CSV table of C-alpha atoms and ligand atoms in Angstrom, one decimal:
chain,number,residue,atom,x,y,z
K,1,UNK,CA,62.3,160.9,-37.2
K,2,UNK,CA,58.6,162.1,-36.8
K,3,UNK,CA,57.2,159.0,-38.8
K,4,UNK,CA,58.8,156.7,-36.4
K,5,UNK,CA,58.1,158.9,-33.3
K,6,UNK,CA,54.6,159.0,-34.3
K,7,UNK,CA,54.3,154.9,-35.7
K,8,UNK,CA,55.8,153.9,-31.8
K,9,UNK,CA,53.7,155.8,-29.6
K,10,UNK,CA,50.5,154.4,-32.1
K,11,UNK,CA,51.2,151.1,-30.9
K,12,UNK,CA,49.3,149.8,-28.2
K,13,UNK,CA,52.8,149.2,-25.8
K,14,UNK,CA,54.1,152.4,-26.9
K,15,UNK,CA,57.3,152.6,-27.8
K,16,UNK,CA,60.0,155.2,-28.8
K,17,UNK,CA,63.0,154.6,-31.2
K,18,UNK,CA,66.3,154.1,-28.9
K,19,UNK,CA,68.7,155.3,-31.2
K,20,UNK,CA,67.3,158.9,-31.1
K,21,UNK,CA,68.5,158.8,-26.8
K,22,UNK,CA,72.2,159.7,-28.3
K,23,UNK,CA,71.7,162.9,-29.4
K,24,UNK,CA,74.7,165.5,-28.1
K,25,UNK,CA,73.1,165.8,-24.7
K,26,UNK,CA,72.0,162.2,-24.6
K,27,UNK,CA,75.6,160.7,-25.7
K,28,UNK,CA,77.6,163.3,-23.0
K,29,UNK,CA,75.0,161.2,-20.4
K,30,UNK,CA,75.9,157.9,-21.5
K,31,UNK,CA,79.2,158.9,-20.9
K,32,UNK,CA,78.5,160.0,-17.5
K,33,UNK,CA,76.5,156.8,-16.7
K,34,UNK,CA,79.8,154.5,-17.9
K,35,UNK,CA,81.1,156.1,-14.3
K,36,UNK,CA,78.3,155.3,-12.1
K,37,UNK,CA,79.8,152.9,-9.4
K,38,UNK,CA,76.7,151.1,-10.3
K,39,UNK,CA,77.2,150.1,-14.0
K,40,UNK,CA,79.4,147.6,-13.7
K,41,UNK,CA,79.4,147.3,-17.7
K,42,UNK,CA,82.3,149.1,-18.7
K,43,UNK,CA,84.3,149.3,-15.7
K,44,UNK,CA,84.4,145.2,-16.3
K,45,UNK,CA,84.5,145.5,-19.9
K,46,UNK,CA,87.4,147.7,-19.7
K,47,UNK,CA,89.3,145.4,-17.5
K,48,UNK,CA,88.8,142.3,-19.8
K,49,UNK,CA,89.6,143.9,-22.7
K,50,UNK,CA,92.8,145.2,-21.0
K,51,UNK,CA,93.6,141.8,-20.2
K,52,UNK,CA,93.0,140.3,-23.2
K,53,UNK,CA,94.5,143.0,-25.5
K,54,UNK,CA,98.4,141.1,-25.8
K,55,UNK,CA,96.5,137.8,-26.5
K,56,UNK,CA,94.0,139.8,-29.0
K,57,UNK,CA,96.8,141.6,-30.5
K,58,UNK,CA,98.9,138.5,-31.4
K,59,UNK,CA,95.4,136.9,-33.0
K,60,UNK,CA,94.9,140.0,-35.1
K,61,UNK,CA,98.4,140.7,-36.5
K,62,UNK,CA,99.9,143.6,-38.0
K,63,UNK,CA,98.4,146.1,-40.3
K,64,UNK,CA,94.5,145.6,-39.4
K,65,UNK,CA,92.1,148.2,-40.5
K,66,UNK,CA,89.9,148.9,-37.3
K,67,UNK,CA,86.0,149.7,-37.8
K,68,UNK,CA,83.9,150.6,-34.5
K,69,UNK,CA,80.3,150.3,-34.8
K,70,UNK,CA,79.2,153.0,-32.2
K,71,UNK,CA,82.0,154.5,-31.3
K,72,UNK,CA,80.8,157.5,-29.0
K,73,UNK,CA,84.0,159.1,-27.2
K,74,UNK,CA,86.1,156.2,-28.6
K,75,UNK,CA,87.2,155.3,-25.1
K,76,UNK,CA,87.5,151.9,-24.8
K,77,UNK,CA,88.9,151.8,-28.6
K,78,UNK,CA,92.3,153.0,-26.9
K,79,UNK,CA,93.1,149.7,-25.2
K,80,UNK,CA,93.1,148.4,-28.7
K,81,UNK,CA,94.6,150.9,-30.2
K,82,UNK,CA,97.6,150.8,-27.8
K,83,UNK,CA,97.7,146.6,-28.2
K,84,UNK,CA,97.1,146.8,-31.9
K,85,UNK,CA,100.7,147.0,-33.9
K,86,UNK,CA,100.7,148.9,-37.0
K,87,UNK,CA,97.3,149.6,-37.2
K,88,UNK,CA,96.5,150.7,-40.9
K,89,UNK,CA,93.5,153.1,-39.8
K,90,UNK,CA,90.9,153.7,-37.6
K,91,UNK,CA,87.0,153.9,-38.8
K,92,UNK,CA,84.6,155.4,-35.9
K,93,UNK,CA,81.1,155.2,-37.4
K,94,UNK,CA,78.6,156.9,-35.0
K,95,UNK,CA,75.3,158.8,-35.6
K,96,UNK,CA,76.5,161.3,-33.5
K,97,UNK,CA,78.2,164.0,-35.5
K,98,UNK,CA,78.7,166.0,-33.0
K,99,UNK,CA,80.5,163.1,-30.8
K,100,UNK,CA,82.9,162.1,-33.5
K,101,UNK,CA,84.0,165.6,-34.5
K,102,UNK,CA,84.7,166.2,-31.0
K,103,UNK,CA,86.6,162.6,-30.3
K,104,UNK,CA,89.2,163.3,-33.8
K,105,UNK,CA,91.2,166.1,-32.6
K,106,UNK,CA,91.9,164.1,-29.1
K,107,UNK,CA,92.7,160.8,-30.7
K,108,UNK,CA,94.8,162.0,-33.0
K,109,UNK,CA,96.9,164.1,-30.9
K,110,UNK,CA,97.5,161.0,-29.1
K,111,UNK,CA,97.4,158.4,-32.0
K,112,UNK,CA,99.4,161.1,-34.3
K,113,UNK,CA,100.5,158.9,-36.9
K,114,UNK,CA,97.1,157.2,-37.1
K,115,UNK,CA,94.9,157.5,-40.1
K,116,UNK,CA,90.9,158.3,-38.5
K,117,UNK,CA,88.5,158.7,-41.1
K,118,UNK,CA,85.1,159.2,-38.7
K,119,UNK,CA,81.7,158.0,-40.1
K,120,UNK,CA,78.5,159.5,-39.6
K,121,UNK,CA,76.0,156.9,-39.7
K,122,UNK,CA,73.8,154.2,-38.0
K,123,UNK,CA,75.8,150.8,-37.7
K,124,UNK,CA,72.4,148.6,-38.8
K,125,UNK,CA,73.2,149.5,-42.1
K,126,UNK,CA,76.7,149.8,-42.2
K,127,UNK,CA,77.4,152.8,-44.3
K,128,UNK,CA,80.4,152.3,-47.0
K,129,UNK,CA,84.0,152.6,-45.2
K,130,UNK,CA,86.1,155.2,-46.3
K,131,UNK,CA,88.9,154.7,-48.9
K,132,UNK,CA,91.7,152.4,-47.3
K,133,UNK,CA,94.1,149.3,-48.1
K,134,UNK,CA,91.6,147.1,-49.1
K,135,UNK,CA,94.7,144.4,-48.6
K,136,UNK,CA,94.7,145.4,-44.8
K,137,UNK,CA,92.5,142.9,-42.5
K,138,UNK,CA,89.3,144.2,-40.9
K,139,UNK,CA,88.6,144.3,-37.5
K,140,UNK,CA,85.3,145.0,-36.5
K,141,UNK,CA,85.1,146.6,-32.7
K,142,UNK,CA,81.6,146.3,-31.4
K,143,UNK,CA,81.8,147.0,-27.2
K,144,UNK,CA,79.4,147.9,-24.5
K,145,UNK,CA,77.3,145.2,-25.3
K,146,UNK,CA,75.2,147.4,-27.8
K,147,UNK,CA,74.4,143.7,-29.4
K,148,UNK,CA,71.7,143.5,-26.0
K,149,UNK,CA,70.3,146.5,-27.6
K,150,UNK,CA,68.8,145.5,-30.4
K,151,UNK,CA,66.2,142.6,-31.5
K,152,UNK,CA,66.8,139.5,-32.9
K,153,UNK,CA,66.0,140.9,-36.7
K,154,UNK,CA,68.4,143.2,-36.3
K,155,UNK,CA,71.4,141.4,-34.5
K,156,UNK,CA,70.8,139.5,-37.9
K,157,UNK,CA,71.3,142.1,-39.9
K,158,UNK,CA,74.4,143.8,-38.0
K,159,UNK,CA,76.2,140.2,-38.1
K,160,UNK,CA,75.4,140.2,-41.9
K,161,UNK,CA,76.5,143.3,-42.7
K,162,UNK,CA,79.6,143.4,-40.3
K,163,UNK,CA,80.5,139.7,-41.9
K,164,UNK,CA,79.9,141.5,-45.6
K,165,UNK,CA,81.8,144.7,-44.9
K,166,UNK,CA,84.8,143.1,-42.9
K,167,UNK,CA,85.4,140.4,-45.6
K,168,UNK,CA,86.3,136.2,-45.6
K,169,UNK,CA,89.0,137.2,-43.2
K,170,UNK,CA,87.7,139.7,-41.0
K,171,UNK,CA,87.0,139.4,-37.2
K,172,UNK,CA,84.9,141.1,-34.6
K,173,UNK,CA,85.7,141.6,-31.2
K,174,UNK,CA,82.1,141.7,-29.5
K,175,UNK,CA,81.4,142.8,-25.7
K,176,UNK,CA,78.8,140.8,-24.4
K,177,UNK,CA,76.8,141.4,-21.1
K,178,UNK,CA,76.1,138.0,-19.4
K,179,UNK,CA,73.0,137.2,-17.3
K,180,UNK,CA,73.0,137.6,-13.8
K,181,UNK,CA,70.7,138.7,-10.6
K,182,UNK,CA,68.2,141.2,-11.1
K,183,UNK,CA,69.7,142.6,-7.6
K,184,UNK,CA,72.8,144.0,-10.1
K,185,UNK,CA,71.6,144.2,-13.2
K,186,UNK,CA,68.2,147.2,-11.7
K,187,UNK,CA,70.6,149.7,-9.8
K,188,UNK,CA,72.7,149.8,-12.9
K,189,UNK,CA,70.4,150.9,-14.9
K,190,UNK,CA,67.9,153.0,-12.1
K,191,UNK,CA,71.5,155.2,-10.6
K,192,UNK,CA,71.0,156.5,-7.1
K,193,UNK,CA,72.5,159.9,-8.5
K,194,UNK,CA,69.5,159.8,-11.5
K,195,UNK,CA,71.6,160.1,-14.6
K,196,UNK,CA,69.9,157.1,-15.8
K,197,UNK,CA,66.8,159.3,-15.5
K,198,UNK,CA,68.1,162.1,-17.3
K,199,UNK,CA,69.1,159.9,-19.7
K,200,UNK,CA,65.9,158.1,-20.1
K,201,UNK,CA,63.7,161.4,-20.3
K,202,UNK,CA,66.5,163.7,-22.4
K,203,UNK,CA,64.7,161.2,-25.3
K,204,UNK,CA,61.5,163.6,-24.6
K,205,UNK,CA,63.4,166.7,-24.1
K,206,UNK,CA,64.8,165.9,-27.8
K,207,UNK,CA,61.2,165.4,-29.2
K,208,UNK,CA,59.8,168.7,-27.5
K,209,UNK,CA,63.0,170.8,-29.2
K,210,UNK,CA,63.3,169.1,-32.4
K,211,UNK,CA,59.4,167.6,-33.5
K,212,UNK,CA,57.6,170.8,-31.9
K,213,UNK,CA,55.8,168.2,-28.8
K,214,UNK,CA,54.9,169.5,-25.5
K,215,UNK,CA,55.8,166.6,-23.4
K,216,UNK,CA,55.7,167.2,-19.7
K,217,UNK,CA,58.9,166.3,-18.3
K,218,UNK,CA,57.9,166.1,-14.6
K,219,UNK,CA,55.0,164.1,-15.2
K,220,UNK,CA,57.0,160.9,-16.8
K,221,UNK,CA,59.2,159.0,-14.6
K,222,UNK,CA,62.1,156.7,-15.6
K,223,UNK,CA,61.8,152.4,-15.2
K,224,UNK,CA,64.0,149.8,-15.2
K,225,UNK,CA,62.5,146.3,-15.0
K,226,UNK,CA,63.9,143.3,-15.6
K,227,UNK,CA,62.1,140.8,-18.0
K,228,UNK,CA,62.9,137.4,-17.0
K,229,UNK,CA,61.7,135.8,-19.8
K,230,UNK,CA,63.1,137.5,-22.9
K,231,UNK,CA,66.6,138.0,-20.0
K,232,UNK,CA,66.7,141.4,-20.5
K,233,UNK,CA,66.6,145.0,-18.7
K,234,UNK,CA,63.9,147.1,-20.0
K,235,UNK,CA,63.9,150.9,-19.9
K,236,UNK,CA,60.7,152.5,-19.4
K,237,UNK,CA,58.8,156.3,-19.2
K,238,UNK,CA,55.9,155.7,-16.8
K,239,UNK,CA,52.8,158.5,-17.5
K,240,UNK,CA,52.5,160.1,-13.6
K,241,UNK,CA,49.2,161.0,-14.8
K,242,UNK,CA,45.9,160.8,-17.1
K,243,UNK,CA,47.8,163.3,-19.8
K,244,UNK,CA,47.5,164.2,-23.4
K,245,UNK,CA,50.5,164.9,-25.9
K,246,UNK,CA,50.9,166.6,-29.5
K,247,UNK,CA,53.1,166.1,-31.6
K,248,UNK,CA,53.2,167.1,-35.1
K,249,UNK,CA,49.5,167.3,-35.1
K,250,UNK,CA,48.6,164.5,-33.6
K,251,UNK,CA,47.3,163.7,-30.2
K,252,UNK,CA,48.3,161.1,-27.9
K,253,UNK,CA,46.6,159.7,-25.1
K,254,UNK,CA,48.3,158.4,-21.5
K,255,UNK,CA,46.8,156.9,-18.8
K,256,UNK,CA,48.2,156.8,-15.4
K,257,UNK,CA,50.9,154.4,-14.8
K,258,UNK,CA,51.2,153.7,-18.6
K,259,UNK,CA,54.4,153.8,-20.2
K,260,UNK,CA,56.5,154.1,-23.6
K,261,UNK,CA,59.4,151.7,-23.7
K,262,UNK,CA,62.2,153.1,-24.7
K,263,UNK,CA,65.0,150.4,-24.9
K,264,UNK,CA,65.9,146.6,-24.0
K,265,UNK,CA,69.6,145.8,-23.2
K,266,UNK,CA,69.2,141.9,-23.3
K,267,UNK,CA,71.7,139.7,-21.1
K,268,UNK,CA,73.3,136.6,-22.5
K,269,UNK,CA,74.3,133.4,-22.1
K,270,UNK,CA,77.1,132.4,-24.3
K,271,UNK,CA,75.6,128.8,-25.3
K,272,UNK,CA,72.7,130.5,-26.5
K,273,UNK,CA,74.4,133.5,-28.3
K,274,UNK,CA,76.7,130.8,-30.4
K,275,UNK,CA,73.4,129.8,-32.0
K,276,UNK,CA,72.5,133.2,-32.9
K,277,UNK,CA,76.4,134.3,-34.0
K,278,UNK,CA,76.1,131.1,-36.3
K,279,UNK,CA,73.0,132.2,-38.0
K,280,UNK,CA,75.1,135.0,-39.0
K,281,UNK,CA,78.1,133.8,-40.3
K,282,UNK,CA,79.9,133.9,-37.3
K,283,UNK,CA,81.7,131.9,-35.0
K,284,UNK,CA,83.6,132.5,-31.4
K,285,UNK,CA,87.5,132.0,-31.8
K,286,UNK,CA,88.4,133.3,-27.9
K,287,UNK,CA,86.2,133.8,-24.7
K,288,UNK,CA,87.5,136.3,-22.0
K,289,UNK,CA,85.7,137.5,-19.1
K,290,UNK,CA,86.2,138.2,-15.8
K,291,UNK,CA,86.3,136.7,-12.8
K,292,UNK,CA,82.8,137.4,-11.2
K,293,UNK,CA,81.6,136.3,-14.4
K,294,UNK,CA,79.8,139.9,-15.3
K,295,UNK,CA,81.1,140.4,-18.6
K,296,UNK,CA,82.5,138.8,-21.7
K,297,UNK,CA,84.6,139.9,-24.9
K,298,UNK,CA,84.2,137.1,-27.8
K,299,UNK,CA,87.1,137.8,-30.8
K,300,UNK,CA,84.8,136.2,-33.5
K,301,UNK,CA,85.7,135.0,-36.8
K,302,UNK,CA,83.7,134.2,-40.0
K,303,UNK,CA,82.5,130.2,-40.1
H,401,LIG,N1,74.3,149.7,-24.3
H,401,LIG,C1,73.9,150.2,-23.0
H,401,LIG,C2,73.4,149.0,-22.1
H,401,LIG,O1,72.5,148.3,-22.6
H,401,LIG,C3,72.9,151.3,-23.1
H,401,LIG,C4,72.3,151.8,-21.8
H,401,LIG,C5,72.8,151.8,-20.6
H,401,LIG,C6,71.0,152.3,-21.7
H,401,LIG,N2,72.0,152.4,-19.7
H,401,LIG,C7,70.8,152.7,-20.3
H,401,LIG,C8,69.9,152.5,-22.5
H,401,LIG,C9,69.6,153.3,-19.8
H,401,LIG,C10,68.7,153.1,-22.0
H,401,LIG,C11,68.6,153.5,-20.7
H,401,LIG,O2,73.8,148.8,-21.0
């Protein structure tokens, strides 16, 4: 964690890694910012996959093995597990540890025939899954558009090493945020309430308690631009002032108005993303969205 807190902020954009925003405190936000009347994301998502989940079901047949790649509290996993029939197990990989011990107990007490074996680990490389039917179908479960989250290198790699780890007849179902006007897409990532904020700055708040820094958290404020041309929201920590930081050591130097970036959540069109999906071994096999178009959940299969 210190190697690549100090490599981002060497750069000249610095940056800091995004995965380390979903520590305990950071993943209890993002569950708090999935019910901002403002982030439309999973409201929508939730709707299409609830939809979709009869039509999704009858595609995916009996018996599946389900494996979510960043599960946090497993919410959105219960419309599928309620459609799914049969469902041979239930494979939350998360690097929260602290999420998925919590989530267990209250999915199984409501899922008490299901078989959970939880995961700690980052999805990128997908760590091995757990001992189960290897004769049961895999289902890959990849919502929230977390695919807008990462780079192109790395959407590579996850569609590689889903495709690998879910087998020749595996399938994905993939939430996808689509593009849309910049008058939507800022407010639901800059909240009138500030959770976004909190959010956005609890990533400096982790680096003070667990690298030792002396970040000032007053004197960095949270951004959310839109970047037309890579179509995507990027989050931003803007310096409020000429400042100095340490961390392990090592000093770093901000000027007023300069900023770390901190994460891109990238919005698609589907025409473009089949190009990308095909690179990596996938294809679409059903579209569903809804009807203001915000949202989309693809059920891929391999090509
Ligand atoms: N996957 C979420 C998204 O791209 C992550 C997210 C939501 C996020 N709000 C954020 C990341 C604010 C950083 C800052 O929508």
């Amino acid at each position: 964690m210190l190697d690549d807190v100090l490599e981002g902020l060497a750069g000249r954009q610095k940056t800091l890694p995004s995965r380390l925003l979903y520590d305990a405190r950071g993943s209890d936000l993002f569950e708090d910012i999935t019910a901002l009347p403002e982030y439309y994301p999973t409201r929508t998502e939730t709707a299409i996959l609830t939809a979709a989940a009869p039509d999704l079901s009858r595609r995916i047949g009996e018996g599946a093995v389900l494996v979510e790649y960043g599960a946090g509290a497993s919410v959105k996993t219960r419309i599928l597990l309620d459609a799914l029939e049969a469902l041979a197990g239930y494979v939350p990989i998360d690097v929260s540890e602290d999420m998925l011990a919590k989530t267990k107990p209250l999915l199984q007490q409501d899922y008490p025939e299901l078989p959970i074996h939880p995961v700690v680990g980052n999805f990128l490389v997908p760590p091995p899954l757990p001992d189960i039917d290897p004769r049961a179908r895999r289902v890959g479960f990849f919502p929230g558009s977390t695919i807008g989250n990462l780079d192109d290198a790395d959407i590579e790699t996850f569609l590689a090493g889903a495709a690998e780890e879910l087998g020749p007849d595996g399938l994905l179902v993939l939430g996808v945020d689509l593009k849309k006007s910049p008058d939507i897409l800022i407010p639901a990532y800059d909240d009138a309430q500030g959770v976004t904020a909190d959010f956005n700055r609890n990533l400096l708040v982790r680096i003070n308690r667990e690298l030792g820094a002396d970040f000032d958290l007053d004197a960095f404020r949270h951004e959310a631009r839109w970047n037309e041309a890579d179509s995507r929201m990027e989050m931003h920590l803007v310096s409020l002032a000429d400042q100095s930081v340490t961390i392990g050591g090592k000093r770093f130097d901000f000027a007023a108005g300069e900023t770390i970036h901190t994460e891109n959540s990238r919005k698609f069109d589907l025409d473009e993303l089949d190009a990308v999906l095909a690179a990596g071994a996938w294809s679409r096999e059903a579209t569903y969205t809804d009807p203001g178009q915000l949202f989309s959940v693809l059920l891929l299969g391999r090509a």
